[in-house]
Amino acid sequence: FDSPLIQLVNMYLEVAACMLLLKAAYREPWNDAAVTASTAVFLFWQINDVDGFFLADNYDLGVPGDLAAYMAVNCLLILALVGLAAWFISRKRLDEEYRNFLSGGRRFGFWRVVFFLLPAVRVIAVELVNERIMLNNSNPVVSLFLLLIVYGVLNYIFRCDMQTRRIQEQQMHLRQQELYIQNLESVQRDVRIFRHDFKNRMAGAVLQADEGNLQAVQEFITEVTGEFERKVGEKIFQTAQLGNIQIAELKGLLAVKAAEMQRREIPFRLEAAAPVTQTAIPAGELCRAAGILLDNAAEETEAFLRKREADGKRRDETFSNRDDLGKYSGIGVTALFCADETGVSILVKNPARSQVPLSRIWKEGYSTKGSGRGMGLTSYRQIVESYEHVSSMTYQEDGFFVQELKIGAKGG
């Protein structure tokens, strides 16, 4: 049988081949591909060893009949064990947890190294045991023991991460409620101010009506309704639209992003005509994708507004108070959510300072913001390519940069 060093080299050659396959097929980052490939190779050989518990008969591999029977039984057992493992992973939703593990970045740096070393751990563990009992390159007992240890470690990591995410979600919900209350208080305050001003101005309008100056009365009504829409109507509209986002994590994200853009004086308009209740991808991935699109749109819009300021134009032009901006009418960030039986579409639009090189923005590390930036869209593309029912479209139209994310129904 092979020496431990040869076994180790062979296993990591398999890991390298698996890494290349993952990179070519799914465009996984090299570090994620290395962790996944190492884990897959480790699990394959563990399952291959565990089937030794079920091979009770003795086979003479020098006899063609015994060799064929051994290979047939071995293949059937491996398929059965792989199927059982796939069912178990799906049942425990380990696939979603593993995806969250990969997206955790540096938080799980130590455990990434441990997972990459799993093939080496297998070879060393089997060799240490077999030196004492003179077996070959496999040992079902050791393999089963290692599988149980790996599952225990995974369970510990994922449970700790789940608790952390639950705490973050609770904090997000509290923040969301705080922002919602602040928004309602702001609406109430604006209504009181408007009511006070309206009563004073109405007295003048009554005098103009008594004098028969209908033109002045019409101008008054137009001015008052326009002012109400600017000061109160838009806030009421946004609160109602946010109410249609019924995915708690996404609603919290949008509330935080809206507050952040308000603080930075970036006009933001949210539209969700129909309730958005669920999507066919995990809420965490949905929030990551939407957050990347909104962050990029906010940064570009802020730069666009600074440029307009430098050109001597007003910064506070919003969606409803100017109609003479030409192709930039409705300047600001727009987020449109559409939900129906076919799935959910998210469209994020923002003004662009110049023509965007669409063929280059997806390259890792490319950014209009300087070196060391530009990882957001790369992460966004990885999310899109991780699901068959998710697609993305990017284009520039009438001075606006538009990104659309379509999440189809699972199996649709």
Short mmCIF file of C-alpha atoms in Angstrom, two decimals:
data_model
loop_
_atom_site.label_atom_id
_atom_site.label_comp_id
_atom_site.label_asym_id
_atom_site.label_seq_id
_atom_site.Cartn_x
_atom_site.Cartn_y
_atom_site.Cartn_z
CA PHE A 1 0.00 0.00 0.00
CA ASP A 2 1.01 3.64 -0.55
CA SER A 3 3.12 5.52 1.96
CA PRO A 4 1.39 8.34 3.92
CA LEU A 5 3.30 10.98 1.94
CA ILE A 6 2.12 9.56 -1.39
CA GLN A 7 -1.46 9.37 -0.06
CA LEU A 8 -1.24 12.98 1.06
CA VAL A 9 0.10 14.16 -2.30
CA ASN A 10 -2.61 12.21 -4.15
CA MET A 11 -5.37 13.66 -1.98
CA TYR A 12 -4.24 17.24 -2.47
CA LEU A 13 -3.90 16.65 -6.21
CA GLU A 14 -7.58 15.68 -6.07
CA VAL A 15 -8.24 18.85 -4.07
CA ALA A 16 -6.46 20.92 -6.74
CA ALA A 17 -8.50 19.30 -9.52
CA CYS A 18 -11.71 19.93 -7.58
CA MET A 19 -10.68 23.55 -7.01
CA LEU A 20 -10.18 24.11 -10.73
CA LEU A 21 -13.57 22.55 -11.43
CA LEU A 22 -15.30 24.82 -8.90
CA LYS A 23 -13.51 27.88 -10.26
CA ALA A 24 -14.39 27.05 -13.87
CA ALA A 25 -17.99 25.96 -13.26
CA TYR A 26 -19.10 28.34 -10.48
CA ARG A 27 -16.41 31.08 -10.52
CA GLU A 28 -15.85 30.61 -6.81
CA PRO A 29 -13.05 32.67 -5.22
CA TRP A 30 -9.86 30.64 -4.84
CA ASN A 31 -10.03 30.60 -1.04
CA ASP A 32 -13.66 29.39 -1.02
CA ALA A 33 -12.87 26.82 -3.72
CA ALA A 34 -9.92 25.50 -1.68
CA VAL A 35 -12.05 25.04 1.46
CA THR A 36 -14.94 23.42 -0.43
CA ALA A 37 -12.67 21.14 -2.46
CA SER A 38 -10.79 19.95 0.64
CA THR A 39 -14.06 19.25 2.44
CA ALA A 40 -15.51 17.40 -0.56
CA VAL A 41 -12.42 15.19 -1.00
CA PHE A 42 -12.35 14.46 2.73
CA LEU A 43 -16.05 13.48 2.78
CA PHE A 44 -15.70 11.30 -0.32
CA TRP A 45 -12.87 9.24 1.19
CA GLN A 46 -14.60 9.03 4.55
CA ILE A 47 -17.76 7.68 2.92
CA ASN A 48 -15.66 5.35 0.78
CA ASP A 49 -14.04 3.97 3.95
CA VAL A 50 -17.28 3.69 5.93
CA ASP A 51 -18.74 1.27 3.39
CA GLY A 52 -16.23 -1.24 4.80
CA PHE A 53 -18.73 -1.86 7.61
CA PHE A 54 -21.16 -3.29 5.05
CA LEU A 55 -18.72 -5.43 3.01
CA ALA A 56 -19.00 -8.59 5.11
CA ASP A 57 -17.93 -11.03 2.39
CA ASN A 58 -14.34 -11.73 1.40
CA TYR A 59 -13.42 -11.02 -2.22
CA ASP A 60 -10.42 -12.31 -4.14
CA LEU A 61 -9.68 -9.34 -6.38
CA GLY A 62 -7.47 -11.55 -8.56
CA VAL A 63 -10.58 -13.43 -9.69
CA PRO A 64 -12.55 -11.48 -12.35
CA GLY A 65 -15.92 -12.54 -10.92
CA ASP A 66 -15.03 -11.48 -7.38
CA LEU A 67 -13.54 -8.22 -8.67
CA ALA A 68 -16.74 -7.39 -10.60
CA ALA A 69 -18.94 -8.27 -7.61
CA TYR A 70 -16.76 -6.19 -5.26
CA MET A 71 -16.86 -3.15 -7.56
CA ALA A 72 -20.64 -3.43 -8.04
CA VAL A 73 -21.37 -3.75 -4.32
CA ASN A 74 -18.88 -1.01 -3.47
CA CYS A 75 -20.40 1.41 -6.02
CA LEU A 76 -23.94 0.71 -4.80
CA LEU A 77 -22.91 1.25 -1.19
CA ILE A 78 -21.12 4.50 -2.00
CA LEU A 79 -24.16 5.77 -3.95
CA ALA A 80 -26.45 4.84 -1.05
CA LEU A 81 -24.19 6.54 1.50
CA VAL A 82 -23.81 9.65 -0.68
CA GLY A 83 -27.59 9.80 -1.08
CA LEU A 84 -28.02 9.45 2.68
CA ALA A 85 -25.45 12.20 3.27
CA ALA A 86 -27.20 14.49 0.74
CA TRP A 87 -30.55 13.87 2.45
CA PHE A 88 -29.02 14.60 5.86
CA ILE A 89 -27.39 17.83 4.62
CA SER A 90 -30.68 18.98 3.08
CA ARG A 91 -32.68 17.96 6.14
CA LYS A 92 -30.43 19.88 8.52
CA ARG A 93 -30.09 22.78 6.03
CA LEU A 94 -26.33 22.48 6.29
CA ASP A 95 -25.96 23.75 2.72
CA GLU A 96 -27.35 27.17 3.68
CA GLU A 97 -25.28 27.26 6.84
CA TYR A 98 -22.16 26.31 4.88
CA ARG A 99 -22.83 29.14 2.42
CA ASN A 100 -23.12 31.55 5.35
CA PHE A 101 -19.87 30.07 6.67
CA LEU A 102 -18.09 30.84 3.38
CA SER A 103 -19.51 34.36 3.27
CA GLY A 104 -18.35 34.99 6.85
CA GLY A 105 -14.91 36.05 5.63
CA ARG A 106 -12.26 36.61 8.29
CA ARG A 107 -14.61 35.66 11.13
CA PHE A 108 -14.05 32.01 10.21
CA GLY A 109 -10.42 32.30 9.11
CA PHE A 110 -9.17 29.71 11.62
CA TRP A 111 -11.87 27.19 10.72
CA ARG A 112 -11.19 27.66 7.01
CA VAL A 113 -7.61 26.53 7.62
CA VAL A 114 -8.88 23.55 9.64
CA PHE A 115 -11.22 22.49 6.82
CA PHE A 116 -8.43 22.82 4.27
CA LEU A 117 -6.29 20.47 6.38
CA LEU A 118 -9.00 17.79 6.73
CA PRO A 119 -7.48 15.48 4.05
CA ALA A 120 -4.14 15.61 5.89
CA VAL A 121 -5.88 14.90 9.21
CA ARG A 122 -7.51 11.82 7.65
CA VAL A 123 -4.22 10.42 6.34
CA ILE A 124 -2.40 11.04 9.63
CA ALA A 125 -5.20 9.59 11.79
CA VAL A 126 -5.53 6.41 9.70
CA GLU A 127 -1.75 5.96 9.61
CA LEU A 128 -1.38 6.34 13.38
CA VAL A 129 -4.07 3.72 14.06
CA ASN A 130 -3.00 1.31 11.34
CA GLU A 131 0.63 1.29 12.52
CA ARG A 132 -0.61 -0.54 15.61
CA ILE A 133 -2.97 -3.03 13.95
CA MET A 134 -1.28 -3.51 10.54
CA LEU A 135 -4.16 -2.52 8.23
CA ASN A 136 -4.00 -0.95 4.78
CA ASN A 137 -4.69 2.67 3.76
CA SER A 138 -8.23 2.77 5.15
CA ASN A 139 -9.93 2.18 8.47
CA PRO A 140 -13.76 2.36 8.72
CA VAL A 141 -13.72 2.99 12.47
CA VAL A 142 -11.34 5.94 12.16
CA SER A 143 -13.32 7.32 9.21
CA LEU A 144 -16.62 7.12 11.09
CA PHE A 145 -15.02 8.71 14.15
CA LEU A 146 -13.62 11.58 12.05
CA LEU A 147 -17.01 12.09 10.37
CA LEU A 148 -18.66 12.43 13.78
CA ILE A 149 -15.97 14.87 14.94
CA VAL A 150 -16.35 17.00 11.79
CA TYR A 151 -20.13 17.04 12.18
CA GLY A 152 -19.73 18.09 15.82
CA VAL A 153 -17.36 20.90 14.86
CA LEU A 154 -19.69 22.04 12.06
CA ASN A 155 -22.65 21.95 14.41
CA TYR A 156 -20.75 24.05 16.96
CA ILE A 157 -19.60 26.63 14.38
CA PHE A 158 -23.00 26.95 12.75
CA ARG A 159 -24.87 27.19 16.06
CA CYS A 160 -22.53 29.92 17.32
CA ASP A 161 -22.93 31.78 14.04
CA MET A 162 -26.71 31.32 14.15
CA GLN A 163 -26.87 32.80 17.65
CA THR A 164 -24.74 35.74 16.53
CA ARG A 165 -26.99 36.34 13.53
CA ARG A 166 -30.11 36.13 15.70
CA ILE A 167 -28.70 38.77 18.03
CA GLN A 168 -27.89 40.95 15.02
CA GLU A 169 -31.40 40.42 13.64
CA GLN A 170 -32.93 41.42 16.98
CA GLN A 171 -30.77 44.54 17.03
CA MET A 172 -31.81 45.25 13.45
CA HIS A 173 -35.49 44.86 14.35
CA LEU A 174 -35.06 47.28 17.25
CA ARG A 175 -33.26 49.72 14.97
CA GLN A 176 -36.00 49.30 12.37
CA GLN A 177 -38.73 50.04 14.94
CA GLU A 178 -36.77 53.06 16.16
CA LEU A 179 -36.45 54.42 12.61
CA TYR A 180 -40.11 53.70 11.91
CA ILE A 181 -41.18 55.62 15.04
CA GLN A 182 -38.84 58.48 14.15
CA ASN A 183 -40.35 58.63 10.67
CA LEU A 184 -43.90 58.72 12.06
CA GLU A 185 -42.91 61.45 14.53
CA SER A 186 -41.35 63.40 11.66
CA VAL A 187 -44.56 63.08 9.62
CA GLN A 188 -46.63 64.19 12.62
CA ARG A 189 -44.33 67.17 13.20
CA ASP A 190 -44.50 68.21 9.53
CA VAL A 191 -48.30 67.93 9.53
CA ARG A 192 -48.53 70.22 12.57
CA ILE A 193 -46.22 72.79 10.97
CA PHE A 194 -48.12 72.58 7.70
CA ARG A 195 -51.46 72.92 9.50
CA HIS A 196 -50.24 76.06 11.30
CA ASP A 197 -48.92 77.63 8.09
CA PHE A 198 -52.03 76.58 6.17
CA LYS A 199 -54.36 78.38 8.58
CA ASN A 200 -52.36 81.61 8.28
CA ARG A 201 -52.13 81.45 4.51
CA MET A 202 -55.76 80.45 4.13
CA ALA A 203 -56.81 83.80 5.58
CA GLY A 204 -55.10 85.56 2.68
CA ALA A 205 -56.66 83.19 0.16
CA VAL A 206 -60.14 83.94 1.54
CA LEU A 207 -59.60 87.67 0.98
CA GLN A 208 -58.46 87.00 -2.60
CA ALA A 209 -61.55 84.85 -3.18
CA ASP A 210 -63.80 87.60 -1.82
CA GLU A 211 -62.19 90.01 -4.27
CA GLY A 212 -62.89 87.56 -7.10
CA ASN A 213 -59.22 86.90 -7.84
CA LEU A 214 -59.66 83.27 -8.94
CA GLN A 215 -56.21 83.14 -10.55
CA ALA A 216 -54.56 83.86 -7.20
CA VAL A 217 -56.74 81.23 -5.51
CA GLN A 218 -55.75 78.60 -8.08
CA GLU A 219 -52.08 79.47 -7.62
CA PHE A 220 -52.53 79.19 -3.85
CA ILE A 221 -54.11 75.73 -4.14
CA THR A 222 -51.36 74.54 -6.49
CA GLU A 223 -48.64 75.88 -4.21
CA VAL A 224 -50.19 74.37 -1.08
CA THR A 225 -50.73 70.92 -2.57
CA GLY A 226 -47.20 70.90 -3.99
CA GLU A 227 -45.74 71.92 -0.65
CA PHE A 228 -47.75 69.23 1.15
CA GLU A 229 -46.46 66.61 -1.28
CA ARG A 230 -42.87 67.73 -0.75
CA LYS A 231 -42.97 67.95 3.03
CA VAL A 232 -45.46 65.26 4.06
CA GLY A 233 -46.78 63.24 1.15
CA GLU A 234 -43.43 61.73 0.18
CA LYS A 235 -42.75 60.56 3.74
CA ILE A 236 -46.20 58.97 4.01
CA PHE A 237 -45.66 57.27 0.65
CA GLN A 238 -42.28 55.87 1.69
CA THR A 239 -43.67 54.56 4.99
CA ALA A 240 -46.46 52.77 3.11
CA GLN A 241 -43.99 51.29 0.61
CA LEU A 242 -41.74 50.02 3.39
CA GLY A 243 -44.78 48.33 4.92
CA ASN A 244 -45.08 46.19 1.77
CA ILE A 245 -41.62 44.72 2.40
CA GLN A 246 -42.62 41.85 4.68
CA ILE A 247 -39.25 40.07 4.87
CA ALA A 248 -37.99 41.28 8.25
CA GLU A 249 -34.29 41.23 7.36
CA LEU A 250 -34.86 43.11 4.09
CA LYS A 251 -37.18 45.65 5.72
CA GLY A 252 -34.56 46.33 8.38
CA LEU A 253 -31.87 46.77 5.73
CA LEU A 254 -33.99 49.22 3.72
CA ALA A 255 -34.91 51.21 6.83
CA VAL A 256 -31.24 51.54 7.79
CA LYS A 257 -30.16 52.44 4.23
CA ALA A 258 -32.96 55.02 3.95
CA ALA A 259 -31.90 56.64 7.23
CA GLU A 260 -28.26 56.61 6.16
CA MET A 261 -29.06 58.27 2.81
CA GLN A 262 -31.24 60.84 4.55
CA ARG A 263 -28.29 61.67 6.83
CA ARG A 264 -26.03 62.05 3.79
CA GLU A 265 -28.70 64.17 2.02
CA ILE A 266 -29.07 61.66 -0.80
CA PRO A 267 -32.63 61.58 -2.22
CA PHE A 268 -34.03 58.04 -1.94
CA ARG A 269 -37.29 56.64 -3.27
CA LEU A 270 -38.58 53.17 -2.43
CA GLU A 271 -41.41 51.59 -4.43
CA ALA A 272 -43.09 48.28 -3.60
CA ALA A 273 -46.58 48.18 -5.07
CA ALA A 274 -47.26 44.57 -3.98
CA PRO A 275 -46.25 42.83 -0.73
CA VAL A 276 -42.85 41.12 -0.89
CA THR A 277 -43.28 38.17 1.46
CA GLN A 278 -40.57 35.68 0.47
CA THR A 279 -37.88 34.86 -2.08
CA ALA A 280 -36.31 31.64 -3.30
CA ILE A 281 -32.89 32.49 -1.84
CA PRO A 282 -31.86 32.85 1.84
CA ALA A 283 -32.69 36.21 3.41
CA GLY A 284 -29.02 36.75 4.23
CA GLU A 285 -27.97 36.42 0.57
CA LEU A 286 -30.87 38.66 -0.50
CA CYS A 287 -29.79 41.38 1.94
CA ARG A 288 -26.15 41.09 0.86
CA ALA A 289 -27.11 41.55 -2.80
CA ALA A 290 -29.56 44.40 -2.16
CA GLY A 291 -27.11 46.09 0.21
CA ILE A 292 -24.32 46.04 -2.39
CA LEU A 293 -26.58 47.57 -5.05
CA LEU A 294 -27.87 50.28 -2.70
CA ASP A 295 -24.40 51.15 -1.37
CA ASN A 296 -22.97 51.50 -4.87
CA ALA A 297 -25.96 53.58 -6.00
CA ALA A 298 -25.68 55.86 -2.95
CA GLU A 299 -21.94 56.43 -3.46
CA GLU A 300 -22.35 57.30 -7.13
CA THR A 301 -25.35 59.55 -6.44
CA GLU A 302 -23.46 61.39 -3.70
CA ALA A 303 -20.55 61.98 -6.10
CA PHE A 304 -23.02 63.11 -8.78
CA LEU A 305 -24.63 65.61 -6.39
CA ARG A 306 -21.23 66.97 -5.34
CA LYS A 307 -20.41 67.51 -9.00
CA ARG A 308 -23.70 69.36 -9.50
CA GLU A 309 -22.92 71.52 -6.47
CA ALA A 310 -19.52 72.33 -7.92
CA ASP A 311 -21.29 73.37 -11.12
CA GLY A 312 -23.45 75.80 -9.11
CA LYS A 313 -26.65 73.74 -9.08
CA ARG A 314 -28.84 72.94 -6.10
CA ARG A 315 -28.19 69.77 -4.15
CA ASP A 316 -31.63 69.49 -2.56
CA GLU A 317 -33.56 68.72 -5.76
CA THR A 318 -35.67 65.67 -4.98
CA PHE A 319 -38.08 63.41 -6.76
CA SER A 320 -41.12 65.63 -6.47
CA ASN A 321 -40.03 69.26 -6.31
CA ARG A 322 -38.45 69.81 -9.73
CA ASP A 323 -39.73 68.96 -13.19
CA ASP A 324 -37.19 70.89 -15.25
CA LEU A 325 -34.15 68.67 -14.84
CA GLY A 326 -34.49 67.12 -18.28
CA LYS A 327 -33.13 63.59 -18.41
CA TYR A 328 -32.13 63.86 -14.72
CA SER A 329 -35.72 64.42 -13.55
CA GLY A 330 -36.20 62.36 -10.39
CA ILE A 331 -32.56 62.63 -9.40
CA GLY A 332 -31.54 60.29 -6.58
CA VAL A 333 -31.53 56.58 -5.76
CA THR A 334 -34.60 54.59 -6.75
CA ALA A 335 -35.25 51.07 -5.43
CA LEU A 336 -38.16 49.25 -7.05
CA PHE A 337 -39.44 45.90 -5.73
CA CYS A 338 -41.88 43.85 -7.82
CA ALA A 339 -43.33 40.56 -6.57
CA ASP A 340 -45.67 38.16 -8.37
CA GLU A 341 -46.16 34.42 -8.86
CA THR A 342 -43.02 34.16 -11.01
CA GLY A 343 -40.72 35.58 -8.33
CA VAL A 344 -39.26 38.89 -7.17
CA SER A 345 -37.48 41.61 -9.16
CA ILE A 346 -35.34 44.32 -7.60
CA LEU A 347 -34.37 47.36 -9.68
CA VAL A 348 -31.92 49.94 -8.35
CA LYS A 349 -31.34 53.12 -10.37
CA ASN A 350 -29.02 56.06 -9.82
CA PRO A 351 -27.66 58.98 -11.89
CA ALA A 352 -24.23 58.42 -13.42
CA ARG A 353 -21.53 61.04 -13.85
CA SER A 354 -20.21 59.44 -17.03
CA GLN A 355 -20.51 56.38 -19.22
CA VAL A 356 -19.89 53.24 -17.16
CA PRO A 357 -17.63 50.56 -18.76
CA LEU A 358 -20.08 47.66 -18.35
CA SER A 359 -17.60 45.11 -19.69
CA ARG A 360 -15.09 45.92 -16.92
CA ILE A 361 -17.16 46.47 -13.78
CA TRP A 362 -17.42 42.72 -13.08
CA LYS A 363 -13.67 42.18 -13.03
CA GLU A 364 -12.36 41.48 -9.54
CA GLY A 365 -10.76 44.57 -8.02
CA TYR A 366 -12.03 47.01 -10.69
CA SER A 367 -13.49 50.20 -9.26
CA THR A 368 -13.99 53.82 -10.23
CA LYS A 369 -13.18 54.66 -6.59
CA GLY A 370 -9.50 53.76 -6.70
CA SER A 371 -7.28 50.79 -5.98
CA GLY A 372 -8.20 48.31 -3.27
CA ARG A 373 -11.91 48.85 -3.81
CA GLY A 374 -14.48 47.30 -6.13
CA MET A 375 -15.11 44.01 -4.29
CA GLY A 376 -18.84 44.69 -3.90
CA LEU A 377 -19.93 43.86 -7.44
CA THR A 378 -17.64 40.82 -7.47
CA SER A 379 -19.43 39.50 -4.37
CA TYR A 380 -22.77 40.40 -5.94
CA ARG A 381 -21.94 38.43 -9.07
CA GLN A 382 -20.92 35.41 -6.98
CA ILE A 383 -24.31 35.48 -5.26
CA VAL A 384 -26.12 35.66 -8.61
CA GLU A 385 -24.11 32.80 -10.10
CA SER A 386 -24.69 30.59 -7.05
CA TYR A 387 -28.37 30.07 -7.95
CA GLU A 388 -29.83 28.81 -11.22
CA HIS A 389 -33.08 30.76 -10.75
CA VAL A 390 -31.33 34.11 -10.13
CA SER A 391 -30.26 36.47 -12.92
CA SER A 392 -28.94 40.01 -13.16
CA MET A 393 -29.06 42.70 -15.81
CA THR A 394 -27.03 45.93 -15.92
CA TYR A 395 -27.43 48.80 -18.36
CA GLN A 396 -27.20 52.58 -18.69
CA GLU A 397 -30.12 54.63 -19.96
CA ASP A 398 -30.82 58.37 -20.18
CA GLY A 399 -27.98 59.25 -17.83
CA PHE A 400 -28.93 56.63 -15.25
CA PHE A 401 -27.12 53.46 -14.22
CA VAL A 402 -29.63 50.64 -13.73
CA GLN A 403 -29.15 47.24 -12.12
CA GLU A 404 -31.90 44.66 -12.01
CA LEU A 405 -31.88 41.48 -9.93
CA LYS A 406 -34.45 38.80 -10.80
CA ILE A 407 -35.13 35.98 -8.36
CA GLY A 408 -37.40 33.38 -9.93
CA ALA A 409 -39.52 30.90 -8.05
CA LYS A 410 -37.58 27.74 -7.14
CA GLY A 411 -37.98 25.18 -9.89
CA GLY A 412 -39.69 27.78 -12.07
#
